[in-house]
Structures are given as structure tokens and as C-alpha cells.
Amino acid sequence: MSTRVFGSGIRRREDPRLITGAATYTDDYTLPDMVHMVLLRSPHAHARIKRIDTTRAKAAPGVVAVFIGTDVEGALNPMPCAWLVPNSNLKVAGYPCIAKDMVRYVGDIVAAVVAESPYQATDALDLIVVDYEPLPAVIDPEKAKQSGAPQVHSNVENNVAFHWTVTGGDVDGTFQKADVVIKERIVQQRLIPNAMEPRSALAHWSGASGELTLWNTTQNPHIARFLCSVVTGVPEDKLRVIATEVGGGFGSKIPAYPADFITVFCAKKLNRPVKWTESRRENFQGTTHGRDHIQDVELAATKDGKVLGIKATSYSGMGAYLSTAAPGIPTILHGLMLSGPYDIAAIREDVYGIYTNGTPVEAYRGAGRPEATFILERLMDMLAAKLGMDPIDLRKKNFIPKFENGHTVATGLSYDSGNYAGALQKLVDHVAYKDLRRQQAEDRKKGRYLGIGISTYVEICGLGPSQVAGAVGFQGGLWESAIVRFHPTGKVNVFIGANPHGQGEETTFAQIVAEEIGVDVNDVKVIHGDTQTTPMGWGTYGSRTTAVGGAALVMATRKVKEKAKVIAAHLLEAAVEDMDYKDGKFFVKGSPDKAKTIQDIALMANVAWNMPAGVEAGLEASSFYDPPNFTYPFGAHLAVVELDPETGQIDVRRYVAVDDCGPQINPVIVEGQVHGGVVQGIGQALWEGAVYDENGQLLTGSMLDYALPRADRLPDMEVLSTVTPSPHHPIGVKGIGEAGTIASTAAVYNAVIDALSPFGVQTIRMPVTPERAFNAIQEAKAGRR
Amino acid sequence: MYAPEFDYYRAGSVSEAAGLLRKYPGSKLLAGGQSLIPLLKLRLAAPVAVIDIGRIRDLKGITVKGGTIRVGAMTTHAELAASSELAEQCHALAQAAAGIGDPAVRNRGTIGGNVAHADPASDLPAVLVALEAKLTVEGPDGKRTLDAGGFFQGMMTTALKEHEILTAIEIPAHSKGQGSAYAKFAHPASRYAVIGVAAVVTTSGGKCSAARVAIGGMVPRPVRAASVERVLAGQELSAENIAKAAGQVTESLGNEVLGDIFASEQYRRSVAPVWVKRGLTQAAERAR
Amino acid sequence: MKFPISVTLNGRPYRREVEPRQLLVHLIRDLGGVTGTKIGCDTSQCGACTVLLDGVAIKSCTALAVQADGTSITTIEGLAGDGQLHPLQEAFWNKHGLQCGYCTPGMILAAHELLRTNPQPSDDQIRHGLEGNMCRCTGYQNIIRAVREAAAAMRRKG
């Protein structure tokens, strides 16, 4: 092959079906005899259910059945939590699929109606009468921990679901001897993921064979099958989960949900296919949220700007129940990352996971790492301001020096490779940072308030060694799998256990195979998202699909190549050790003109007319790749915002990202991941935030109230990269799915503070709405008077 | 989201629609549906019947005759925004229409539906009040004409009587030396007006001979900012004078200023002068 | 009550008796197994349900099926002609203007509307033209690039 497909921005293989409307997402399926389920959800954040009357609903036109909590008791097991963080006194409260006696958040499921049409089911929903006794509710995780706060679960004292700590170095001593201590309270507001595709489930029960097929909007069909089996009792071997097309997830389609299992319950009970699809309003209430941490953070430093220690206490809202992976997010994925790209000798964090009367919280793009990055980047800027240093210089002073194979930080993690100063320097050079600052000063004289913000980060992804997963309480493995299968014509199917849903691995994985074994990229089709055809895998989240699944694919392809070499040697009547390979051709060393192509070998292996002794027919291999370590992508981002001092409105004027995810299989896809990630982070800084009232009502319960980023409020982004391979990954790649989000919130926030600083503003809550900025200016002015 | 059941009747004329309204008490008029259908989907409205007036030809279109612009009630926002006549002779209306919702919403939503719905966060009511538009309504007792100022009575409340239909809006075309504009502080999610300021400025001999300012979004129904208008009248349209006049808006806002989780009452009061200034400044530029 | 309607969907005529309350998007998705038109919200915000009604973009979740009586509807499935992708589809593909693809049908049709009314938009006009369509994956940037490329291609074709 003349041009190398690995590393080139070829068009995506998944797009033709997506741009023509031919793709089928869960809600697009219709089965014969199918009925529709809708759910009655609690309008109260906390209430005792005194009585439910479904009589009229059951009699309504088209209604097939109505089920309440008592109906599913015994048939549906409680929802499991699958990340049991050790040494944290974790208390997993009972999480029934349908609430029976108590509802604990607005959106808790109270009843299910199944009818011939969704219109009829919704009509019947209005006829269910529920007698509630409302109880006091609590939403703020810090307040929920105080004594006397409403108790979300009677057996969980002070609502503390867990208390986890991480400690490295002599924290108390460090803070005592420090010249400078910076303190800040950070509120990582609750976010609502809002994947564009609402969640959906379609369950088809085959009573005769006892088999169940579940079409489901999930990022991890194999985990969904596992947990569905646990909750519904359908044996895993008779359970097939299909999630071939998923419309975004961002973490919210990782967990198992009661609604999906109620759909299964109904299908079994009624012996008819049952489909449920949430409305957006339901999505706001019933699909998991993200973040929701209140943090008190401190930094200790010398007077010349050497950071010595970080100390933090976090009250992390979990919502009413522990969602599948929730406890691991503010702990393992957050606290362990508190060194960031910096050399910090002493680190401690206390994390309290707190039950509240909010929607359960889960991973949301970045999951723990944006919050860790924010702490560090905020404190760095505050320290720079205090010491009168430039934020760039301060960061450079504290970076871990460039390393290529391992660096252990105070929290105990061993980073794989990093060149943090390199990424930052690239950013500084690209934007001509000094000129940018000069321009800013000049503009300010003219009454234009620009703010420049920096954020550097290192993240943990490519989750991860299974042994570590087990040690930190994750109730599963974190390896990935791939099967590479050559057909007689030389075409290839790749089956993977992960489940990309927009990230483009149908393309990048074909590029990997092309690179490894010399087939045309168009001859490789990647199959995912169906537990019946794909090998076990743990799913697509935590920027792990390429970092772990990609490695599995490399290993499987290399196994195929080894076998192909043996067959080629046989066909060329040569010894295996004399064989050479280049660009899809196997030949005897020195005789490239007399070669066997991989296609020749695939045909022979499949017909098996002339195979080497002891070699099985067929040309395929599988790999189950368990990574030896996590991967640690990093980068440096810069945002320029403009403040309208009259109204407090803030607009992003410029955004520059430098990310290092190792070698890039497809730079166009990498860039796209950065774009999307950055914008989600900008959303947190400026627009997004769940707001509840004191009764636990979600006030931002629709897209009319919850502001998602829109095209007209964003600038073009400039995306650059550096390349530092991971030493332990077979092709060095690290992962890029979350990087943008991890960096951008802090970059934009720092820029906002920079823009507000002439007025004396040092801190502000997110999202930085015009009112908040306006008020901060007024208050700072008043305070200075 | 699934609407409750209702019957549907399609009116071929205004009189037929009026007859259907009488015949089916508890029914609702359907124009472009951009306000009504979301309410139906959320089951916040449950009419017995929906009477579709969206196909009545006589209710569509923009005509200019003898210094008066007549806009049929079923004229869409997109048509308002694209009208070169409006852009020239009634700029604020075209400008406000261009900022309603998004292009697809503007292709369906109508001026009549919008105005009759009287959502305080809507853009057009304030514009019509500033433009001193006249609204033609037809009902069982025949036709009558209402001043925009009197038409909007409160949140989602208008002077329309039972069985009356808004059929047309008449606006005096700008005279020479007159200009108008609409300045909007849009909600980042809903894109409705948090504050909307419609301004009409008339100049004569380099000075402002008259100004009309109406505020929407932050009040239950649009209010005329007489306090601003008074201060600006007779003044040169300098930045200082405009700012000074705009600063008087608070006096006209009254006691009922709306607030929500995005923008409190206090904040809206604080920045209202800025938006008034911006509306006036643009209108003044167009008046030159 | 049922109300008789006739519509043309992607060139094919249909006659149906529909409940007045049925949304146009539900009719479209039920008619002939064309499910490219998506539902992403319930408040007319996201634009996933955007279709062309007599050539003009509307949000089909905010229209009743009865309102579409007598019209010709074009969905994403009807945009490509004779097996040839529409320049917008081609450009979204070329420029990586989509990731999960869920918003894409609506986004492409919203872009179609923009180019219908403004064949040579600036980047800023493209951004405003797509203000009623939400994408959570791409950060919009490659969508802007795609629309820019499609506009140029369509101008070349005339």
C-alpha cells in the first residue's frame, strides 16, 4: 500500500447509514404485536405512598396492563450497585425497580402502564390515583449530611453513603510549614447529560424457549445483559442485548435502569413485545445526572510558587440511590487524580458520598477528572494571582518533568508517560501568549473586557487493569476483547465487546487492522453492540474503547498474522523463521516478488486444501486484553472570553486546545472528539446546571430551562496536538473521548475570572450566568468602597 | 409526549371559524401551532376541539397601502422577517420576528397566534405596543379594532372576547426620519425574551421629536416606557442623552417585574436600562 | 374522532385516517417504516424532528398530522436522489459533521433550509441558521464546516 491509512483522516464508515436515515436506534424498531409502556413517575421528591388506585387506568381504552410496586416484588430484584468502593463504609440502600412505599426523587417510578398505543398508555397514566404523604426533602449534599436533615433512607445515618479518603505524603506538616495557603469553595454543579437520543428499551420474550431479546440504549451491552440477568432472573445465556445504534451517552447510558427491567418484566408477563421510550422531560428526571460536588479545597505553596500540598473535602451528591458506577466517580476517578500534571508531595481528600432527594448521579463525560482538574487549575490561578506570577510560569514551575515510562504521584498512581511542559509550550507558541496578554491590556483600556484562561490537565483513562478494578471495588473486569475473522474472499469482520456510539471505532478499528495486516480498510467491517455476536466486553466509557479495545484488536490481528505467516511459509515451502512480511504480503526474506498475500492465505485457510501439519483451518483469532496500566492523556487549553460589563453576559471568543492522546489513528476523529468535549465543558462553565427548589422539584426540567450549548453561541475551536506514546500500549494510543471536557470548564472559568478581575471579582458560581457575573461585579464594587 | 384527545375542525373562513368556536365551547384556535401544540403535548391544554384557521387565505400576507402596513394574522414569522417592506418601513417587527425561536419555528409560527397567546416572554407584543399597532378582531358582534396597548391585559390574557378571532394587525409605516429597532436579551435555553425592548424614534432637525419605547419579557404584559420617552423627546440623539433617558425606565416598569431562576426580578430591573439604551441606539441609527 | 388526510412522503402518496392529536412526527415514523426522523425533545428545542413540508423546514414534533394534509413531506430518506447523496449529506460525511448521528437528519434538513434561503451564508449565518438544532457530540464545528462545503458545492452545481 502506498498511502498509510493509519494516521489519516479517512471518512467514517458508519456515516452512510446515519446521513441517510437508514440507521436503526432502539426506538426505531417495531415488532409484530408490540405494545407500548409508559411510566408514572413521582411528582414528589420525598413522599410516602399511602395508596395507589389503578382501577380506572386498567379499564381505559387500549390498556393491556398496569403494574405497581407490589406487582414486581419478587419478580424484579433490587437494582444493584456495581462499584463498591472499599474502605469507605459504603451503604447501598435498597433500590426497588418500582417504588412501593416511598418515593425518593422526582422521577422515581411508581407505576407502569402498557397499552396498544403510546397515546392510550399516556391517557391511562392520567387515570392512576396515587395518594402521597409528602415528606421534607433535601437536595444539597452538604446540608443533607447535617444532623436533622431529612433522611433519604431510614437506615443510612446522616445520609452518608460512604466516606472515602486518599492520602499521600505529610499533609498536615506541609500545610503548617507552607508560606502560602490558598482556600476556595468550589461547587461542581449538577449537570444533566442530555444525550440527544432519549433512552429506550424494547423487550421481546420468547416464552417457548425462555429467551429474551432486549434492544436497549446502552454504552455497554454486556454489562446490561449481566445486570439484566441479575435483576430479572433471565439466565445470561438466554438473554440477548442489542445496542447497535446508540445516540450518544456521555455516561448516562452506562448504568442499568429500572425502566429497562420493567420493560422486560412486562414483556414476560404479557408475552408480547413491549417498548418504552422516555420523553425528554422524563429524561431530565429519570436518566442519571452528573457532577454535584461541593468542595472545600486548599493549596499549600512556597512564596516563590512551588506547590507543596493539596487538601480537599468533597460532599458528593449521589441522588436518591446509588447508580451502577456512581461511588467510583468522586473517589477513584477523582481523588486519585489530585496531583494532575504537577509534582505535589502531599495530597489528601475526604470524599463524602451523600444520598439526597435528587435524581441518581452517574458518570458524565470526564467523570471525576474534570472536577479534579478544576480544583487544581483554579487553585493554580489563585496562587498565581496571589504571588503576582503569570499562570503559565507558575504551571511550568510545578509540572512533573517530561517522562517516558512511568512516574508515581503522591496519590499512588503511576502515570504512563507525559510531557506537560511540551503541550503547554505548544499552546503558548500557537497563541503568541505574550502578544495576547498585551492585546488584552490594550483592549481593556478601551473598555473591552477580555479574559484569558489556561487549563492544563492529565487524565486517567483506558480503564483499566482488571486487578486494579477489583482492588478498587469495581464489580467487573475492565479488559476488552476482539475477534478478527477473515472470510474466504479476504474480507474481514471484527467483533468487539465495546460499544462505540458516535466515537467512530467502526472506522478507526478498521484502520488498525489495515495497519497491522495490510488489508484494505474498506475490506474490514467492525461489528459491535449485540451480545449474541460479539465477545464479552465491558463497554464504551472512560475513553477506553481505543485504549483497551484497540489494544485487544491489535493483539488479535497479530495472532492472525502469526498464523498467516505459518501458512505462507508452508505454501512457499519455506521455514517460518525465514519469512518476512510487508504491506499485506508474506514472502521469503529477500524474495518479495514471490509473495503470498493475506487474501491468498485467507482463502487457503478457509478452504484448507493445503494446510501445514497441525494447523487448524480458518483464519481468525481473538484476544482478551487486560491492560497493564491505565493511560494518561494530557494537554493544555486556552480560552478567551469577553465580558459585557453592562449586563454580565459572557461570550467565548476563542478556544485553543492542545491534547496529547498518543499516536492518532484518525486525526479528524480525534479533532471531533475534542470539539464535542470542549463544548460540553464550556456548557458547564457558562450555561448548564440543574436547579432544584427547596422541595426537591427540578426547575430545569426541560430544554426550555436547561441551557445546552447551541451553534450560535460558540466560536470556532483551534485544535492542536502533541504525541507522546503510552509505553505500555501495543500501539501507544491513550484515549481522547473526555479530554476536551476535562480541560475546558476550568479554562473557561479561569478566563471568566480573568475578565472579571479588574472589578475585583475572585470567585463566582457556575454556570456563570449574566446575572451572576453582573452581581459579582456589583458586589466587588460595593466591597471596595 | 402525547396530547390528549380532541376533535379537529378546519375552518375555510373567519366566519366559519367563528361559528365553530360558538358551536364547540371549550375549543381552541390553531394557527401555526407553535404555542398550542407544546401545551397540548404537555397536557397543559385539553381543549374539546381544535379549530384550524391556518389555511384561511384571507388571513395571510403583508400589504402596504397609504402609509399603513396590514399584516394578516396568519402571516408567519419567517414571512415577517423576510419582508423587505417591513425591513424598510417597520424594522422592529421584522427584526423581532427574525429572532423568534429558530428558522423552523418561524416557518410555522404566526403573528396572530403569537399575539393572541400573549406570552409575556414573547417578542411581538412589545413590538406592536411600541409601533402603536391596531389589532382587528372579528367575532359574533362583528369587527372591532383595538389598540395594541390595550390588547395585552396580562400574562396570557388579552382583550379578545369569547369567540373572537384576531384577523389582522395594522401598523403605521415609518415616516421619513423615523426608525425602529428591537433589542433582546434572550434566554439561553428557551430563546424567549428575558428582556425585550422595542423602540421607535422620530427625528426632526437632528433631534428626537418623539420616541416610543415598549418593554416586554420582564413584565406580565408589555409596558410603554413613558418615563424614557418623555426625557428623550426634544433631545439630540447623543449617546449620553439616550443613556440618560434609558436610565429612566425603572419608573415605568411598575411593581410587577418577573423573575426566574435564570434572571431575577432585581437583575432584570438593574439591566433594563442597558437594553433600553441598546434598543434606542439602534432605532436612532435607523432614523437618521 | 378520526380525520382523513392525504400526504406525499418522499414522493409516495398516502391516505390515512388519523387521530387529530397525532403529531406529524409520529405519522411519519409510522407510515412506511421510515424512521430517520427523530424525536429528541418535547419542547421544540432540539430540531431532531426537522422535516421539509412543501420544501420548507418545520419541526414535525410541533405539527399535527392533520395540519400536513395535502402537503408533500421530505424526510432525510427522501433527500438523496437516484442513489446520489445530496451535497449536504456528502459534506457532512466529508467533514465529520456527525458522531452518534441522532441529530443528523434534522441537522441536515435545517442546513437545507438555511441554504434554501441563503445560498452563500457566512459562518456566523450558518451558526444562526442552525440555532434550532442541538448536537451534543460535535460541538457544531464540523457541522459548520460541512454546511460551508455543501453551500459551495451546491453553488457550483447551480
PDB file of C-alpha atoms in Angstrom, chain B residues 178-281:
ATOM      1  CA  GLN B 178     -38.406  57.563  11.776  1.00  0.00           C
ATOM      2  CA  GLY B 179     -36.664  54.372  12.720  1.00  0.00           C
ATOM      3  CA  SER B 180     -37.327  51.409  14.933  1.00  0.00           C
ATOM      4  CA  ALA B 181     -35.476  48.504  16.450  1.00  0.00           C
ATOM      5  CA  TYR B 182     -35.872  45.619  18.821  1.00  0.00           C
ATOM      6  CA  ALA B 183     -33.202  44.728  21.355  1.00  0.00           C
ATOM      7  CA  LYS B 184     -33.495  41.371  23.021  1.00  0.00           C
ATOM      8  CA  PHE B 185     -31.848  39.637  25.910  1.00  0.00           C
ATOM      9  CA  ALA B 186     -32.685  36.074  25.018  1.00  0.00           C
ATOM     10  CA  HIS B 187     -32.901  33.176  27.439  1.00  0.00           C
ATOM     11  CA  PRO B 188     -30.077  30.801  26.553  1.00  0.00           C
ATOM     12  CA  ALA B 189     -32.353  27.759  26.582  1.00  0.00           C
ATOM     13  CA  SER B 190     -35.811  28.834  25.514  1.00  0.00           C
ATOM     14  CA  ARG B 191     -34.637  31.785  23.439  1.00  0.00           C
ATOM     15  CA  TYR B 192     -37.646  33.695  24.658  1.00  0.00           C
ATOM     16  CA  ALA B 193     -37.157  37.291  25.730  1.00  0.00           C
ATOM     17  CA  VAL B 194     -35.850  37.758  29.247  1.00  0.00           C
ATOM     18  CA  ILE B 195     -35.971  41.425  28.380  1.00  0.00           C
ATOM     19  CA  GLY B 196     -37.234  42.760  25.059  1.00  0.00           C
ATOM     20  CA  VAL B 197     -37.151  46.393  24.134  1.00  0.00           C
ATOM     21  CA  ALA B 198     -38.928  47.801  21.126  1.00  0.00           C
ATOM     22  CA  ALA B 199     -38.100  51.384  20.282  1.00  0.00           C
ATOM     23  CA  VAL B 200     -39.384  53.814  17.680  1.00  0.00           C
ATOM     24  CA  VAL B 201     -37.561  57.065  17.286  1.00  0.00           C
ATOM     25  CA  THR B 202     -38.745  60.028  15.223  1.00  0.00           C
ATOM     26  CA  THR B 203     -36.201  62.671  14.326  1.00  0.00           C
ATOM     27  CA  SER B 204     -36.662  66.140  13.120  1.00  0.00           C
ATOM     28  CA  GLY B 205     -33.960  68.681  12.556  1.00  0.00           C
ATOM     29  CA  GLY B 206     -31.350  66.427  14.069  1.00  0.00           C
ATOM     30  CA  LYS B 207     -33.265  65.977  17.287  1.00  0.00           C
ATOM     31  CA  CYS B 208     -35.594  63.369  18.628  1.00  0.00           C
ATOM     32  CA  SER B 209     -39.064  64.748  18.154  1.00  0.00           C
ATOM     33  CA  ALA B 210     -40.706  61.703  19.670  1.00  0.00           C
ATOM     34  CA  ALA B 211     -39.752  58.310  20.986  1.00  0.00           C
ATOM     35  CA  ARG B 212     -41.830  55.308  21.787  1.00  0.00           C
ATOM     36  CA  VAL B 213     -40.423  52.525  23.883  1.00  0.00           C
ATOM     37  CA  ALA B 214     -42.136  49.348  24.972  1.00  0.00           C
ATOM     38  CA  ILE B 215     -40.697  46.718  27.257  1.00  0.00           C
ATOM     39  CA  GLY B 216     -41.561  43.061  27.132  1.00  0.00           C
ATOM     40  CA  GLY B 217     -40.247  39.830  28.565  1.00  0.00           C
ATOM     41  CA  MET B 218     -39.782  41.096  32.100  1.00  0.00           C
ATOM     42  CA  VAL B 219     -43.337  42.207  32.725  1.00  0.00           C
ATOM     43  CA  PRO B 220     -46.650  40.324  32.575  1.00  0.00           C
ATOM     44  CA  ARG B 221     -47.735  42.450  29.633  1.00  0.00           C
ATOM     45  CA  PRO B 222     -45.753  44.928  27.584  1.00  0.00           C
ATOM     46  CA  VAL B 223     -45.423  48.355  29.110  1.00  0.00           C
ATOM     47  CA  ARG B 224     -44.754  51.663  27.438  1.00  0.00           C
ATOM     48  CA  ALA B 225     -41.763  53.389  28.998  1.00  0.00           C
ATOM     49  CA  ALA B 226     -43.296  56.825  29.116  1.00  0.00           C
ATOM     50  CA  SER B 227     -40.607  57.942  31.540  1.00  0.00           C
ATOM     51  CA  VAL B 228     -37.960  57.231  28.920  1.00  0.00           C
ATOM     52  CA  GLU B 229     -39.964  58.707  26.068  1.00  0.00           C
ATOM     53  CA  ARG B 230     -40.510  61.969  27.944  1.00  0.00           C
ATOM     54  CA  VAL B 231     -36.869  62.507  28.721  1.00  0.00           C
ATOM     55  CA  LEU B 232     -35.714  61.824  25.197  1.00  0.00           C
ATOM     56  CA  ALA B 233     -38.289  63.938  23.377  1.00  0.00           C
ATOM     57  CA  GLY B 234     -36.783  67.140  22.096  1.00  0.00           C
ATOM     58  CA  GLN B 235     -33.244  65.994  22.798  1.00  0.00           C
ATOM     59  CA  GLU B 236     -30.366  65.375  20.484  1.00  0.00           C
ATOM     60  CA  LEU B 237     -29.862  61.649  19.972  1.00  0.00           C
ATOM     61  CA  SER B 238     -26.423  61.552  21.529  1.00  0.00           C
ATOM     62  CA  ALA B 239     -25.157  58.522  23.362  1.00  0.00           C
ATOM     63  CA  GLU B 240     -25.338  60.445  26.623  1.00  0.00           C
ATOM     64  CA  ASN B 241     -28.901  61.558  26.106  1.00  0.00           C
ATOM     65  CA  ILE B 242     -30.014  58.095  25.103  1.00  0.00           C
ATOM     66  CA  ALA B 243     -28.332  56.573  28.145  1.00  0.00           C
ATOM     67  CA  LYS B 244     -29.827  59.209  30.386  1.00  0.00           C
ATOM     68  CA  ALA B 245     -33.299  58.592  29.030  1.00  0.00           C
ATOM     69  CA  ALA B 246     -32.889  54.813  29.183  1.00  0.00           C
ATOM     70  CA  GLY B 247     -31.956  55.139  32.828  1.00  0.00           C
ATOM     71  CA  GLN B 248     -35.482  56.347  33.497  1.00  0.00           C
ATOM     72  CA  VAL B 249     -37.050  53.048  32.510  1.00  0.00           C
ATOM     73  CA  THR B 250     -37.349  51.788  36.065  1.00  0.00           C
ATOM     74  CA  GLU B 251     -40.082  54.306  36.733  1.00  0.00           C
ATOM     75  CA  SER B 252     -42.243  52.784  34.005  1.00  0.00           C
ATOM     76  CA  LEU B 253     -41.774  49.141  34.908  1.00  0.00           C
ATOM     77  CA  GLY B 254     -44.293  49.134  37.718  1.00  0.00           C
ATOM     78  CA  ASN B 255     -44.448  46.725  40.583  1.00  0.00           C
ATOM     79  CA  GLU B 256     -44.850  43.546  38.651  1.00  0.00           C
ATOM     80  CA  VAL B 257     -41.458  42.636  37.283  1.00  0.00           C
ATOM     81  CA  LEU B 258     -40.953  38.959  36.565  1.00  0.00           C
ATOM     82  CA  GLY B 259     -38.075  36.919  37.844  1.00  0.00           C
ATOM     83  CA  ASP B 260     -36.984  33.337  37.439  1.00  0.00           C
ATOM     84  CA  ILE B 261     -34.038  31.081  38.160  1.00  0.00           C
ATOM     85  CA  PHE B 262     -32.130  32.457  35.198  1.00  0.00           C
ATOM     86  CA  ALA B 263     -32.711  36.143  35.785  1.00  0.00           C
ATOM     87  CA  SER B 264     -34.190  37.525  38.972  1.00  0.00           C
ATOM     88  CA  GLU B 265     -36.523  40.466  39.174  1.00  0.00           C
ATOM     89  CA  GLN B 266     -33.743  42.548  40.709  1.00  0.00           C
ATOM     90  CA  TYR B 267     -31.313  41.728  37.938  1.00  0.00           C
ATOM     91  CA  ARG B 268     -33.835  42.465  35.231  1.00  0.00           C
ATOM     92  CA  ARG B 269     -34.573  45.814  36.792  1.00  0.00           C
ATOM     93  CA  SER B 270     -30.854  46.549  37.010  1.00  0.00           C
ATOM     94  CA  VAL B 271     -30.047  45.848  33.395  1.00  0.00           C
ATOM     95  CA  ALA B 272     -33.270  47.033  31.798  1.00  0.00           C
ATOM     96  CA  PRO B 273     -31.744  50.469  31.158  1.00  0.00           C
ATOM     97  CA  VAL B 274     -28.932  48.829  29.199  1.00  0.00           C
ATOM     98  CA  TRP B 275     -31.345  47.051  26.910  1.00  0.00           C
ATOM     99  CA  VAL B 276     -33.448  50.166  26.517  1.00  0.00           C
ATOM    100  CA  LYS B 277     -30.318  52.069  25.592  1.00  0.00           C
ATOM    101  CA  ARG B 278     -29.427  49.433  23.016  1.00  0.00           C
ATOM    102  CA  GLY B 279     -32.893  49.458  21.510  1.00  0.00           C
ATOM    103  CA  LEU B 280     -32.968  53.214  21.340  1.00  0.00           C
ATOM    104  CA  THR B 281     -29.474  53.470  19.938  1.00  0.00           C
TER     105      THR B 281
END
